[in-house]
């Protein structure tokens, strides 16, 4: 299983910004480079189900966002660094959640049932 490690979470005031990072191992157990994997971000608030936030395909040429974050969050990736990012602007208290990095062999898969998950990083937005 490919390890994914998130960082960058923290406490911010409403209207503030955070940038999350997810560092991935260079290759999966099969030997396939993770540069070819689709990547994404999910979040889970207390008492809520885990929900899709954003996804990016292997090349970075295609992205998708949940309606709740569209226009405020931006997902990107730096394949030579094996890292995916999510810039989060205009944060709202309802954005408070644990944010999880995810990976899958296909773009469709990463938006629905990712094969790999990170440990999560806490984002708290105060009012």
Tab-separated table of N, CA and C in Angstrom, residues 7-127:
chain	number	residue	atom	x	y	z
A	7	UNK	N	-0.031	17.208	5.616
A	7	UNK	CA	0.459	18.214	6.538
A	7	UNK	C	-0.159	19.550	6.169
A	8	UNK	N	-0.056	20.524	7.076
A	8	UNK	CA	-0.511	21.872	6.797
A	8	UNK	C	-1.798	22.280	7.481
A	9	UNK	N	-2.449	21.364	8.181
A	9	UNK	CA	-3.659	21.717	8.899
A	9	UNK	C	-3.364	22.621	10.081
A	10	UNK	N	-4.422	23.197	10.637
A	10	UNK	CA	-4.265	24.079	11.776
A	10	UNK	C	-5.527	24.842	12.078
A	11	UNK	N	-5.394	25.866	12.908
A	11	UNK	CA	-6.500	26.710	13.334
A	11	UNK	C	-6.395	28.067	12.662
A	12	UNK	N	-7.467	28.485	12.001
A	12	UNK	CA	-7.510	29.789	11.350
A	12	UNK	C	-8.852	30.452	11.629
A	13	UNK	N	-8.888	31.763	11.480
A	13	UNK	CA	-10.133	32.507	11.597
A	13	UNK	C	-10.919	32.443	10.296
A	14	UNK	N	-12.217	32.596	10.385
A	14	UNK	CA	-13.051	32.651	9.193
A	14	UNK	C	-12.527	33.713	8.237
A	15	UNK	N	-12.487	33.361	6.953
A	15	UNK	CA	-11.944	34.249	5.946
A	15	UNK	C	-10.471	34.054	5.684
A	16	UNK	N	-9.805	33.278	6.512
A	16	UNK	CA	-8.388	33.027	6.354
A	16	UNK	C	-8.092	31.926	5.363
A	17	UNK	N	-6.809	31.585	5.264
A	17	UNK	CA	-6.345	30.610	4.283
A	17	UNK	C	-5.411	29.594	4.916
A	18	UNK	N	-5.399	28.401	4.339
A	18	UNK	CA	-4.448	27.352	4.663
A	18	UNK	C	-4.052	26.641	3.381
A	19	UNK	N	-2.867	26.064	3.376
A	19	UNK	CA	-2.423	25.232	2.271
A	19	UNK	C	-2.049	23.856	2.802
A	20	UNK	N	-2.709	22.823	2.292
A	20	UNK	CA	-2.439	21.454	2.694
A	20	UNK	C	-1.503	20.787	1.693
A	21	UNK	N	-0.670	19.893	2.189
A	21	UNK	CA	0.229	19.120	1.351
A	21	UNK	C	0.050	17.643	1.629
A	22	UNK	N	0.253	16.829	0.615
A	22	UNK	CA	0.212	15.381	0.743
A	22	UNK	C	1.420	14.807	0.025
A	23	UNK	N	2.318	14.225	0.783
A	23	UNK	CA	3.517	13.614	0.236
A	23	UNK	C	3.286	12.125	0.037
A	24	UNK	N	3.578	11.635	-1.157
A	24	UNK	CA	3.378	10.238	-1.503
A	24	UNK	C	4.716	9.566	-1.779
A	25	UNK	N	4.765	8.277	-1.542
A	25	UNK	CA	5.944	7.517	-1.928
A	25	UNK	C	6.063	7.527	-3.441
A	26	UNK	N	7.287	7.395	-3.908
A	26	UNK	CA	7.509	7.495	-5.335
A	26	UNK	C	6.861	6.397	-6.160
A	27	UNK	N	6.743	5.206	-5.571
A	27	UNK	CA	6.194	4.067	-6.295
A	27	UNK	C	5.274	3.249	-5.397
A	28	UNK	N	4.256	2.662	-6.000
A	28	UNK	CA	3.395	1.713	-5.315
A	28	UNK	C	4.123	0.379	-5.168
A	29	UNK	N	3.509	-0.524	-4.413
A	29	UNK	CA	4.126	-1.827	-4.198
A	29	UNK	C	4.363	-2.578	-5.505
A	30	UNK	N	3.512	-2.316	-6.496
A	30	UNK	CA	3.656	-2.944	-7.801
A	30	UNK	C	4.861	-2.441	-8.582
A	31	UNK	N	5.410	-1.314	-8.152
A	31	UNK	CA	6.492	-0.677	-8.871
A	31	UNK	C	6.047	0.460	-9.764
A	32	UNK	N	4.731	0.652	-9.914
A	32	UNK	CA	4.211	1.743	-10.737
A	32	UNK	C	4.422	3.069	-10.030
A	33	UNK	N	4.915	4.055	-10.750
A	33	UNK	CA	5.167	5.368	-10.179
A	33	UNK	C	3.863	6.041	-9.765
A	34	UNK	N	3.849	6.639	-8.575
A	34	UNK	CA	2.673	7.372	-8.118
A	34	UNK	C	2.464	8.656	-8.894
A	35	UNK	N	3.396	9.050	-9.713
A	35	UNK	CA	3.186	10.185	-10.604
A	35	UNK	C	2.072	9.916	-11.600
A	36	UNK	N	1.732	8.632	-11.814
A	36	UNK	CA	0.664	8.266	-12.731
A	36	UNK	C	-0.679	8.080	-12.033
A	37	UNK	N	-0.750	8.244	-10.726
A	37	UNK	CA	-1.988	8.072	-9.970
A	37	UNK	C	-2.811	9.354	-9.954
A	38	UNK	N	-4.126	9.182	-10.025
A	38	UNK	CA	-5.020	10.282	-9.713
A	38	UNK	C	-4.999	10.529	-8.204
A	39	UNK	N	-5.112	11.789	-7.805
A	39	UNK	CA	-5.046	12.163	-6.400
A	39	UNK	C	-6.268	12.993	-6.031
A	40	UNK	N	-6.602	12.989	-4.750
A	40	UNK	CA	-7.754	13.757	-4.317
A	40	UNK	C	-7.707	14.098	-2.841
A	41	UNK	N	-8.673	14.906	-2.442
A	41	UNK	CA	-8.866	15.285	-1.050
A	41	UNK	C	-10.306	15.023	-0.643
A	42	UNK	N	-10.484	14.454	0.531
A	42	UNK	CA	-11.780	14.267	1.172
A	42	UNK	C	-11.736	14.916	2.544
A	43	UNK	N	-12.913	15.092	3.156
A	43	UNK	CA	-12.946	15.608	4.510
A	43	UNK	C	-14.077	14.951	5.290
A	44	UNK	N	-13.915	14.931	6.601
A	44	UNK	CA	-14.913	14.341	7.473
A	44	UNK	C	-15.033	15.182	8.734
A	45	UNK	N	-16.210	15.747	8.943
A	45	UNK	CA	-16.509	16.515	10.141
A	45	UNK	C	-17.093	15.588	11.202
A	46	UNK	N	-17.034	15.982	12.481
A	46	UNK	CA	-17.596	15.140	13.543
A	46	UNK	C	-19.062	14.814	13.293
A	47	UNK	N	-19.398	13.540	13.370
A	47	UNK	CA	-20.767	13.095	13.172
A	47	UNK	C	-21.226	13.059	11.727
A	48	UNK	N	-20.335	13.339	10.790
A	48	UNK	CA	-20.681	13.370	9.378
A	48	UNK	C	-19.934	12.280	8.615
A	49	UNK	N	-20.465	11.925	7.438
A	49	UNK	CA	-19.778	10.971	6.579
A	49	UNK	C	-18.625	11.672	5.869
A	50	UNK	N	-17.663	10.879	5.441
A	50	UNK	CA	-16.559	11.432	4.683
A	50	UNK	C	-17.066	11.883	3.313
A	51	UNK	N	-16.691	13.092	2.904
A	51	UNK	CA	-17.189	13.642	1.653
A	51	UNK	C	-16.052	14.061	0.732
A	52	UNK	N	-16.325	13.969	-0.549
A	52	UNK	CA	-15.383	14.370	-1.579
A	52	UNK	C	-15.197	15.875	-1.577
A	53	UNK	N	-13.953	16.321	-1.748
A	53	UNK	CA	-13.639	17.743	-1.797
A	53	UNK	C	-13.068	18.142	-3.151
A	54	UNK	N	-12.017	17.450	-3.604
A	54	UNK	CA	-11.347	17.828	-4.842
A	54	UNK	C	-10.561	16.651	-5.384
A	55	UNK	N	-10.318	16.652	-6.689
A	55	UNK	CA	-9.528	15.605	-7.331
A	55	UNK	C	-8.733	16.189	-8.480
A	56	UNK	N	-7.640	15.511	-8.827
A	56	UNK	CA	-6.780	15.920	-9.922
A	56	UNK	C	-6.250	14.671	-10.608
A	57	UNK	N	-6.208	14.695	-11.938
A	57	UNK	CA	-5.746	13.522	-12.656
A	57	UNK	C	-4.222	13.446	-12.646
A	58	UNK	N	-3.686	12.421	-13.288
A	58	UNK	CA	-2.249	12.141	-13.172
A	58	UNK	C	-1.373	13.268	-13.696
A	59	UNK	N	-1.825	13.951	-14.731
A	59	UNK	CA	-1.020	14.999	-15.348
A	59	UNK	C	-1.273	16.380	-14.749
A	60	UNK	N	-2.363	16.529	-13.991
A	60	UNK	CA	-2.750	17.822	-13.475
A	60	UNK	C	-3.623	18.623	-14.415
A	61	UNK	N	-3.970	18.046	-15.572
A	61	UNK	CA	-4.749	18.762	-16.564
A	61	UNK	C	-6.239	18.793	-16.316
A	62	UNK	N	-6.734	17.940	-15.434
A	62	UNK	CA	-8.160	17.889	-15.121
A	62	UNK	C	-8.350	17.952	-13.619
A	63	UNK	N	-9.321	18.752	-13.176
A	63	UNK	CA	-9.657	18.864	-11.756
A	63	UNK	C	-11.158	18.887	-11.575
A	64	UNK	N	-11.604	18.479	-10.393
A	64	UNK	CA	-13.010	18.540	-10.012
A	64	UNK	C	-13.106	18.954	-8.566
A	65	UNK	N	-14.201	19.661	-8.232
A	65	UNK	CA	-14.407	20.164	-6.886
A	65	UNK	C	-15.843	19.942	-6.444
A	66	UNK	N	-16.012	19.730	-5.149
A	66	UNK	CA	-17.345	19.748	-4.583
A	66	UNK	C	-17.926	21.154	-4.695
A	67	UNK	N	-19.236	21.236	-4.875
A	67	UNK	CA	-19.877	22.544	-5.001
A	67	UNK	C	-19.608	23.438	-3.793
A	68	UNK	N	-19.474	22.843	-2.625
A	68	UNK	CA	-19.300	23.610	-1.406
A	68	UNK	C	-17.961	24.343	-1.332
A	69	UNK	N	-16.972	23.912	-2.122
A	69	UNK	CA	-15.650	24.533	-2.075
A	69	UNK	C	-15.251	25.169	-3.394
A	70	UNK	N	-16.045	25.005	-4.425
A	70	UNK	CA	-15.709	25.526	-5.746
A	70	UNK	C	-15.518	27.040	-5.693
A	71	UNK	N	-14.424	27.495	-6.272
A	71	UNK	CA	-14.097	28.914	-6.258
A	71	UNK	C	-13.284	29.348	-5.069
A	72	UNK	N	-13.166	28.499	-4.051
A	72	UNK	CA	-12.394	28.828	-2.853
A	72	UNK	C	-11.165	27.947	-2.684
A	73	UNK	N	-11.263	26.679	-3.085
A	73	UNK	CA	-10.160	25.728	-2.947
A	73	UNK	C	-9.549	25.450	-4.310
A	74	UNK	N	-8.249	25.193	-4.332
A	74	UNK	CA	-7.545	24.848	-5.558
A	74	UNK	C	-6.618	23.666	-5.300
A	75	UNK	N	-6.805	22.590	-6.061
A	75	UNK	CA	-5.934	21.429	-5.968
A	75	UNK	C	-4.877	21.509	-7.067
A	76	UNK	N	-3.666	21.103	-6.744
A	76	UNK	CA	-2.578	21.086	-7.707
A	76	UNK	C	-1.608	19.974	-7.339
A	77	UNK	N	-0.690	19.669	-8.242
A	77	UNK	CA	0.291	18.634	-7.946
A	77	UNK	C	1.630	18.977	-8.566
A	78	UNK	N	2.678	18.473	-7.927
A	78	UNK	CA	4.040	18.629	-8.397
A	78	UNK	C	4.611	17.225	-8.495
A	79	UNK	N	4.522	16.638	-9.675
A	79	UNK	CA	4.886	15.232	-9.819
A	79	UNK	C	6.365	14.938	-9.533
A	80	UNK	N	7.299	15.823	-9.933
A	80	UNK	CA	8.692	15.541	-9.556
A	80	UNK	C	8.912	15.454	-8.053
A	81	UNK	N	8.074	16.144	-7.262
A	81	UNK	CA	8.170	16.091	-5.808
A	81	UNK	C	7.224	15.069	-5.191
A	82	UNK	N	6.446	14.373	-6.018
A	82	UNK	CA	5.475	13.385	-5.546
A	82	UNK	C	4.553	13.975	-4.480
A	83	UNK	N	4.051	15.172	-4.753
A	83	UNK	CA	3.266	15.904	-3.773
A	83	UNK	C	2.029	16.514	-4.421
A	84	UNK	N	0.897	16.434	-3.720
A	84	UNK	CA	-0.324	17.100	-4.127
A	84	UNK	C	-0.649	18.159	-3.078
A	85	UNK	N	-1.194	19.288	-3.519
A	85	UNK	CA	-1.497	20.408	-2.650
A	85	UNK	C	-2.969	20.771	-2.742
A	86	UNK	N	-3.462	21.426	-1.721
A	86	UNK	CA	-4.765	22.064	-1.797
A	86	UNK	C	-4.698	23.411	-1.086
A	87	UNK	N	-4.820	24.468	-1.867
A	87	UNK	CA	-4.897	25.815	-1.331
A	87	UNK	C	-6.341	26.101	-0.950
A	88	UNK	N	-6.563	26.523	0.280
A	88	UNK	CA	-7.894	26.740	0.822
A	88	UNK	C	-8.019	28.204	1.216
A	89	UNK	N	-8.848	28.947	0.497
A	89	UNK	CA	-9.052	30.371	0.748
A	89	UNK	C	-10.474	30.631	1.214
A	90	UNK	N	-10.677	31.797	1.800
A	90	UNK	CA	-12.000	32.222	2.272
A	90	UNK	C	-12.655	31.145	3.123
A	91	UNK	N	-11.914	30.624	4.067
A	91	UNK	CA	-12.388	29.507	4.876
A	91	UNK	C	-13.577	29.900	5.737
A	92	UNK	N	-14.488	28.947	5.904
A	92	UNK	CA	-15.698	29.125	6.689
A	92	UNK	C	-15.705	28.137	7.848
A	93	UNK	N	-16.429	28.441	8.929
A	93	UNK	CA	-16.504	27.484	10.036
A	93	UNK	C	-16.979	26.103	9.594
A	94	UNK	N	-17.853	26.029	8.604
A	94	UNK	CA	-18.336	24.740	8.131
A	94	UNK	C	-17.290	23.943	7.365
A	95	UNK	N	-16.130	24.539	7.086
A	95	UNK	CA	-15.019	23.802	6.497
A	95	UNK	C	-14.245	23.003	7.541
A	96	UNK	N	-14.546	23.194	8.807
A	96	UNK	CA	-13.862	22.475	9.874
A	96	UNK	C	-14.061	20.977	9.709
A	97	UNK	N	-12.966	20.235	9.637
A	97	UNK	CA	-13.016	18.791	9.420
A	97	UNK	C	-11.602	18.236	9.456
A	98	UNK	N	-11.513	16.915	9.486
A	98	UNK	CA	-10.261	16.241	9.202
A	98	UNK	C	-10.175	16.047	7.700
A	99	UNK	N	-9.091	16.487	7.099
A	99	UNK	CA	-8.903	16.400	5.664
A	99	UNK	C	-7.964	15.247	5.338
A	100	UNK	N	-8.379	14.398	4.391
A	100	UNK	CA	-7.649	13.203	4.020
A	100	UNK	C	-7.193	13.274	2.569
A	101	UNK	N	-5.955	12.940	2.345
A	101	UNK	CA	-5.427	12.763	1.003
A	101	UNK	C	-5.781	11.366	0.516
A	102	UNK	N	-6.031	11.219	-0.786
A	102	UNK	CA	-6.404	9.935	-1.362
A	102	UNK	C	-5.729	9.741	-2.711
A	103	UNK	N	-5.593	8.477	-3.114
A	103	UNK	CA	-4.992	8.148	-4.403
A	103	UNK	C	-5.660	6.924	-4.995
A	104	UNK	N	-5.690	6.873	-6.319
A	104	UNK	CA	-6.256	5.734	-7.024
A	104	UNK	C	-5.639	5.654	-8.404
A	105	UNK	N	-5.704	4.467	-8.997
A	105	UNK	CA	-5.156	4.271	-10.331
A	105	UNK	C	-5.909	5.050	-11.398
A	106	UNK	N	-7.183	5.336	-11.166
A	106	UNK	CA	-7.998	6.030	-12.158
A	106	UNK	C	-8.609	7.297	-11.575
A	107	UNK	N	-8.894	8.248	-12.449
A	107	UNK	CA	-9.496	9.514	-12.058
A	107	UNK	C	-10.904	9.298	-11.525
A	108	UNK	N	-11.671	8.422	-12.183
A	108	UNK	CA	-13.009	8.111	-11.711
A	108	UNK	C	-12.933	7.480	-10.320
A	109	UNK	N	-12.005	6.561	-10.133
A	109	UNK	CA	-11.890	5.863	-8.870
A	109	UNK	C	-11.536	6.770	-7.709
A	110	UNK	N	-10.672	7.743	-7.914
A	110	UNK	CA	-10.231	8.588	-6.815
A	110	UNK	C	-11.360	9.485	-6.316
A	111	UNK	N	-12.354	9.749	-7.159
A	111	UNK	CA	-13.488	10.586	-6.769
A	111	UNK	C	-14.595	9.793	-6.086
A	112	UNK	N	-14.529	8.482	-6.143
A	112	UNK	CA	-15.586	7.636	-5.597
A	112	UNK	C	-15.077	6.691	-4.510
A	113	UNK	N	-14.193	5.784	-4.860
A	113	UNK	CA	-13.671	4.801	-3.912
A	113	UNK	C	-12.157	4.692	-4.046
A	114	UNK	N	-11.425	5.646	-3.486
A	114	UNK	CA	-9.961	5.603	-3.587
A	114	UNK	C	-9.374	4.364	-2.926
A	115	UNK	N	-8.302	3.871	-3.500
A	115	UNK	CA	-7.644	2.692	-2.946
A	115	UNK	C	-6.718	3.022	-1.785
A	116	UNK	N	-6.213	4.262	-1.725
A	116	UNK	CA	-5.225	4.638	-0.723
A	116	UNK	C	-5.647	5.907	-0.009
A	117	UNK	N	-5.351	5.946	1.302
A	117	UNK	CA	-5.707	7.085	2.146
A	117	UNK	C	-4.541	7.497	3.023
A	118	UNK	N	-4.445	8.789	3.288
A	118	UNK	CA	-3.531	9.284	4.287
A	118	UNK	C	-4.154	9.233	5.669
A	119	UNK	N	-3.399	9.680	6.676
A	119	UNK	CA	-3.862	9.605	8.059
A	119	UNK	C	-4.778	10.753	8.449
A	120	UNK	N	-4.808	11.810	7.670
A	120	UNK	CA	-5.656	12.956	7.932
A	120	UNK	C	-4.940	14.079	8.654
A	121	UNK	N	-5.381	15.306	8.404
A	121	UNK	CA	-4.872	16.483	9.099
A	121	UNK	C	-6.054	17.376	9.476
A	122	UNK	N	-6.049	17.882	10.701
A	122	UNK	CA	-7.175	18.643	11.228
A	122	UNK	C	-7.139	20.082	10.744
A	123	UNK	N	-8.268	20.550	10.229
A	123	UNK	CA	-8.464	21.950	9.876
A	123	UNK	C	-9.615	22.485	10.719
A	124	UNK	N	-9.357	23.538	11.482
A	124	UNK	CA	-10.374	24.145	12.323
A	124	UNK	C	-10.495	25.621	11.973
A	125	UNK	N	-11.707	26.054	11.654
A	125	UNK	CA	-11.975	27.441	11.283
A	125	UNK	C	-12.875	28.047	12.344
A	126	UNK	N	-12.384	29.052	13.031
A	126	UNK	CA	-13.139	29.701	14.094
A	126	UNK	C	-14.005	30.817	13.528
A	127	UNK	N	-15.115	31.084	14.198
A	127	UNK	CA	-16.022	32.145	13.774
A	127	UNK	C	-15.675	33.473	14.400
